[in-house]
mmCIF file of N, CA and C in Angstrom:
data_model
loop_
_atom_site.group_PDB
_atom_site.id
_atom_site.type_symbol
_atom_site.label_atom_id
_atom_site.label_comp_id
_atom_site.label_asym_id
_atom_site.label_seq_id
_atom_site.Cartn_x
_atom_site.Cartn_y
_atom_site.Cartn_z
ATOM 1 N N MET A 226 18.465 33.674 -36.003
ATOM 2 C CA MET A 226 17.583 33.920 -36.877
ATOM 3 C C MET A 226 17.909 35.252 -37.462
ATOM 4 N N ARG A 227 18.754 35.746 -37.486
ATOM 5 C CA ARG A 227 19.544 37.257 -37.319
ATOM 6 C C ARG A 227 19.657 37.412 -39.200
ATOM 7 N N GLY A 228 19.454 37.970 -39.964
ATOM 8 C CA GLY A 228 20.143 38.300 -41.004
ATOM 9 C C GLY A 228 18.936 37.534 -42.073
ATOM 10 N N TRP A 229 18.274 36.464 -41.309
ATOM 11 C CA TRP A 229 17.921 35.779 -42.502
ATOM 12 C C TRP A 229 16.905 36.198 -43.449
ATOM 13 N N PHE A 230 15.939 37.134 -43.172
ATOM 14 C CA PHE A 230 14.929 37.774 -44.212
ATOM 15 C C PHE A 230 15.534 38.842 -45.551
ATOM 16 N N ARG A 231 17.087 39.520 -44.897
ATOM 17 C CA ARG A 231 18.248 40.273 -45.631
ATOM 18 C C ARG A 231 18.370 38.902 -47.118
ATOM 19 N N LEU A 232 19.000 37.629 -46.255
ATOM 20 C CA LEU A 232 19.244 36.571 -47.125
ATOM 21 C C LEU A 232 18.593 36.157 -48.315
ATOM 22 N N THR A 233 17.067 36.003 -47.912
ATOM 23 C CA THR A 233 15.882 35.544 -48.829
ATOM 24 C C THR A 233 15.721 36.698 -49.600
ATOM 25 N N LEU A 234 15.555 38.265 -48.725
ATOM 26 C CA LEU A 234 14.882 38.852 -49.620
ATOM 27 C C LEU A 234 16.462 39.454 -51.040
ATOM 28 N N GLY A 235 17.360 39.182 -50.849
ATOM 29 C CA GLY A 235 18.671 39.458 -51.140
ATOM 30 C C GLY A 235 18.640 38.157 -52.438
ATOM 31 N N LEU A 236 18.342 37.197 -52.222
ATOM 32 C CA LEU A 236 18.064 35.881 -52.838
ATOM 33 C C LEU A 236 17.403 36.193 -54.556
ATOM 34 N N LEU A 237 16.427 36.598 -53.752
ATOM 35 C CA LEU A 237 14.953 36.406 -54.485
ATOM 36 C C LEU A 237 15.471 37.872 -55.458
ATOM 37 N N ALA A 238 15.781 38.846 -55.070
ATOM 38 C CA ALA A 238 15.907 39.881 -56.309
ATOM 39 C C ALA A 238 17.431 39.482 -57.080
ATOM 40 N N VAL A 239 18.044 38.943 -56.760
ATOM 41 C CA VAL A 239 19.434 37.971 -57.540
ATOM 42 C C VAL A 239 18.420 37.659 -58.740
ATOM 43 N N VAL A 240 17.904 36.325 -58.426
ATOM 44 C CA VAL A 240 17.117 35.541 -59.659
ATOM 45 C C VAL A 240 16.142 36.335 -60.107
ATOM 46 N N VAL A 241 15.688 37.355 -59.968
ATOM 47 C CA VAL A 241 14.594 38.296 -60.667
ATOM 48 C C VAL A 241 15.259 38.967 -61.425
ATOM 49 N N GLY A 242 16.278 39.583 -60.729
ATOM 50 C CA GLY A 242 17.288 40.634 -61.628
ATOM 51 C C GLY A 242 17.586 39.869 -62.936
ATOM 52 N N LEU A 243 18.240 38.756 -62.714
ATOM 53 C CA LEU A 243 18.371 37.792 -64.011
ATOM 54 C C LEU A 243 18.056 37.660 -64.920
ATOM 55 N N VAL A 244 16.586 36.932 -64.223
ATOM 56 C CA VAL A 244 15.487 36.895 -64.975
ATOM 57 C C VAL A 244 15.176 38.083 -66.229
ATOM 58 N N TRP A 245 15.011 39.368 -65.455
ATOM 59 C CA TRP A 245 14.849 40.378 -66.056
ATOM 60 C C TRP A 245 15.759 40.688 -67.125
ATOM 61 N N THR A 246 17.078 40.580 -66.580
ATOM 62 C CA THR A 246 18.263 40.969 -67.642
ATOM 63 C C THR A 246 17.907 39.626 -68.822
ATOM 64 N N LEU A 247 17.906 38.612 -68.289
ATOM 65 C CA LEU A 247 17.847 37.522 -69.843
ATOM 66 C C LEU A 247 16.599 38.016 -70.796
ATOM 67 N N GLN A 248 15.643 38.269 -70.053
ATOM 68 C CA GLN A 248 14.215 38.709 -70.915
ATOM 69 C C GLN A 248 14.751 40.141 -71.746
ATOM 70 N N GLY A 249 15.510 41.148 -71.182
ATOM 71 C CA GLY A 249 15.557 41.986 -71.634
ATOM 72 C C GLY A 249 16.641 42.101 -72.802
ATOM 73 N N LEU A 250 17.403 40.722 -72.767
ATOM 74 C CA LEU A 250 18.302 40.589 -74.031
ATOM 75 C C LEU A 250 17.858 39.826 -74.958
ATOM 76 N N GLY A 251 16.660 39.218 -74.819
ATOM 77 C CA GLY A 251 15.710 38.786 -75.783
ATOM 78 C C GLY A 251 16.574 37.202 -75.759
ATOM 79 N N HIS A 252 16.872 36.524 -74.582
ATOM 80 C CA HIS A 252 16.899 35.011 -74.155
ATOM 81 C C HIS A 252 16.128 34.419 -73.587
ATOM 82 N N LEU A 253 14.920 34.879 -72.987
ATOM 83 C CA LEU A 253 14.151 34.566 -72.344
ATOM 84 C C LEU A 253 12.846 35.485 -73.166
ATOM 85 N N ARG A 254 12.048 34.116 -73.865
ATOM 86 C CA ARG A 254 10.892 34.842 -74.613
ATOM 87 C C ARG A 254 9.792 34.702 -73.720
ATOM 88 N N GLY A 255 8.595 35.243 -74.774
ATOM 89 C CA GLY A 255 7.529 35.040 -73.871
ATOM 90 C C GLY A 255 6.849 35.986 -73.114
ATOM 91 N N SER A 256 7.120 37.482 -73.036
ATOM 92 C CA SER A 256 6.737 38.327 -71.850
ATOM 93 C C SER A 256 6.831 39.625 -73.247
ATOM 94 N N VAL A 257 5.970 40.663 -71.867
ATOM 95 C CA VAL A 257 6.304 42.267 -72.393
ATOM 96 C C VAL A 257 7.249 42.164 -72.524
ATOM 97 N N MET A 258 8.539 42.201 -71.743
ATOM 98 C CA MET A 258 9.877 42.483 -71.670
ATOM 99 C C MET A 258 10.576 41.779 -72.527
ATOM 100 N N SER A 259 10.430 40.766 -73.215
ATOM 101 C CA SER A 259 11.160 40.417 -73.935
ATOM 102 C C SER A 259 11.573 40.988 -75.385
ATOM 103 N N GLY A 260 13.158 41.644 -75.281
ATOM 104 C CA GLY A 260 13.402 41.942 -75.911
ATOM 105 C C GLY A 260 13.472 43.541 -75.969
ATOM 106 N N ASP A 261 13.194 44.032 -74.580
ATOM 107 C CA ASP A 261 13.470 45.849 -74.311
ATOM 108 C C ASP A 261 14.560 45.992 -73.689
ATOM 109 N N ASP A 262 15.286 46.581 -74.061
ATOM 110 C CA ASP A 262 16.594 47.313 -73.862
ATOM 111 C C ASP A 262 16.178 47.873 -71.913
ATOM 112 N N VAL A 263 14.519 48.489 -71.702
ATOM 113 C CA VAL A 263 15.108 48.962 -70.402
ATOM 114 C C VAL A 263 15.192 47.591 -69.305
ATOM 115 N N TRP A 264 14.713 46.965 -69.412
ATOM 116 C CA TRP A 264 14.810 45.440 -68.660
ATOM 117 C C TRP A 264 16.271 45.252 -68.862
ATOM 118 N N ALA A 265 16.841 44.963 -69.730
ATOM 119 C CA ALA A 265 18.312 44.942 -69.691
ATOM 120 C C ALA A 265 19.194 45.698 -68.867
ATOM 121 N N ILE A 266 18.581 46.698 -68.598
ATOM 122 C CA ILE A 266 19.261 47.830 -67.656
ATOM 123 C C ILE A 266 19.107 47.510 -66.257
ATOM 124 N N ILE A 267 17.472 47.150 -65.902
ATOM 125 C CA ILE A 267 17.127 47.730 -65.049
ATOM 126 C C ILE A 267 17.092 46.484 -64.132
ATOM 127 N N GLY A 268 17.152 45.389 -64.593
ATOM 128 C CA GLY A 268 17.967 43.567 -63.739
ATOM 129 C C GLY A 268 18.941 43.412 -63.621
ATOM 130 N N PRO A 269 20.230 43.986 -64.303
ATOM 131 C CA PRO A 269 21.589 43.955 -63.164
ATOM 132 C C PRO A 269 21.134 45.321 -62.201
ATOM 133 N N VAL A 270 20.841 46.277 -62.244
ATOM 134 C CA VAL A 270 19.970 47.390 -60.939
ATOM 135 C C VAL A 270 19.924 46.405 -59.785
ATOM 136 N N VAL A 271 18.432 45.684 -60.307
ATOM 137 C CA VAL A 271 18.371 44.633 -59.119
ATOM 138 C C VAL A 271 18.795 43.856 -58.510
ATOM 139 N N ALA A 272 19.811 43.008 -59.525
ATOM 140 C CA ALA A 272 20.337 41.699 -59.209
ATOM 141 C C ALA A 272 21.851 42.481 -57.822
ATOM 142 N N GLY A 273 21.809 43.739 -58.494
ATOM 143 C CA GLY A 273 23.544 44.210 -57.803
ATOM 144 C C GLY A 273 23.047 44.505 -56.205
ATOM 145 N N ILE A 274 21.251 45.487 -56.183
ATOM 146 C CA ILE A 274 21.174 45.512 -54.877
ATOM 147 C C ILE A 274 20.812 44.028 -53.663
ATOM 148 N N GLY A 275 20.500 43.057 -55.363
ATOM 149 C CA GLY A 275 19.995 41.751 -54.097
ATOM 150 C C GLY A 275 21.791 41.218 -53.670
ATOM 151 N N LEU A 276 22.440 41.409 -54.474
ATOM 152 C CA LEU A 276 23.875 40.407 -53.684
ATOM 153 C C LEU A 276 24.429 41.433 -52.407
ATOM 154 N N VAL A 277 24.175 43.035 -52.296
ATOM 155 C CA VAL A 277 24.657 43.525 -51.824
ATOM 156 C C VAL A 277 23.628 43.260 -49.972
ATOM 157 N N LEU A 278 22.264 43.186 -50.544
ATOM 158 C CA LEU A 278 21.782 42.567 -49.521
ATOM 159 C C LEU A 278 21.891 41.168 -48.945
ATOM 160 N N LEU A 279 22.563 40.009 -49.775
ATOM 161 C CA LEU A 279 22.648 39.121 -49.359
ATOM 162 C C LEU A 279 24.255 38.835 -48.525
ATOM 163 N N VAL A 280 24.963 40.012 -49.218
ATOM 164 C CA VAL A 280 26.383 40.485 -48.138
ATOM 165 C C VAL A 280 25.757 40.815 -46.636
ATOM 166 N N VAL A 281 24.663 42.124 -46.919
ATOM 167 C CA VAL A 281 24.194 42.033 -45.627
ATOM 168 C C VAL A 281 24.054 40.900 -44.598
ATOM 169 N N GLY A 282 23.062 40.200 -45.094
ATOM 170 C CA GLY A 282 22.610 39.314 -44.279
ATOM 171 C C GLY A 282 23.690 38.537 -43.837
ATOM 172 N N LEU A 283 25.000 38.324 -44.858
ATOM 173 C CA LEU A 283 25.315 36.917 -44.307
ATOM 174 C C LEU A 283 26.534 37.343 -42.915
ATOM 175 N N ARG A 284 26.594 38.926 -43.237
ATOM 176 C CA ARG A 284 27.876 39.750 -42.290
ATOM 177 C C ARG A 284 26.817 39.803 -40.740
ATOM 178 N N ALA A 285 25.025 40.130 -41.359
ATOM 179 C CA ALA A 285 24.513 39.999 -39.714
ATOM 180 C C ALA A 285 24.112 38.575 -38.835
ATOM 181 N N ARG A 286 24.120 37.380 -39.882
ATOM 182 C CA ARG A 286 24.251 36.615 -39.627
ATOM 183 C C ARG A 286 25.460 35.701 -38.702
ATOM 184 N N ASN A 287 26.624 36.359 -39.059
ATOM 185 C CA ASN A 287 27.973 36.008 -38.920
ATOM 186 C C ASN A 287 27.931 36.635 -37.722
ATOM 187 N N LYS A 288 27.433 37.678 -37.414
ATOM 188 C CA LYS A 288 27.853 38.759 -36.136
ATOM 189 C C LYS A 288 26.606 38.152 -35.062
ATOM 190 N N ALA A 289 25.490 37.379 -35.452
ATOM 191 C CA ALA A 289 24.771 37.039 -34.766
ATOM 192 C C ALA A 289 25.420 35.874 -33.882
ATOM 193 N N ARG A 290 26.239 35.101 -34.711
ATOM 194 C CA ARG A 290 26.769 34.013 -34.236
ATOM 195 C C ARG A 290 27.956 33.700 -33.390
ATOM 196 N N ARG A 291 28.440 34.809 -33.571
ATOM 197 C CA ARG A 291 29.839 35.194 -32.796
ATOM 198 C C ARG A 291 29.658 35.629 -31.537
ATOM 199 N N GLN A 292 28.298 36.435 -31.502
ATOM 200 C CA GLN A 292 27.635 37.024 -30.128
ATOM 201 C C GLN A 292 27.279 35.555 -29.565
ATOM 202 N N GLN A 293 26.617 34.682 -29.909
ATOM 203 C CA GLN A 293 25.978 33.948 -29.262
ATOM 204 C C GLN A 293 27.031 33.069 -28.269
ATOM 205 N N ARG A 294 28.405 32.726 -28.832
ATOM 206 C CA ARG A 294 29.380 32.183 -27.978
ATOM 207 C C ARG A 294 29.805 32.681 -27.054
#
């Protein structure tokens, strides 16, 4: 079970970051964030943090699997 929390949080951050980026760039409409340049900057930062969490979670999960053997 080790690493699953980081994987889940990382995946969520990547998805949210992508949505925020698309809204900031004006590709997704219907929100206060649509067309706002700030979200076009914040989105990729959040997605990058999510990718880091995914890598850390995968490493922790693989390490736990190796220790079980």
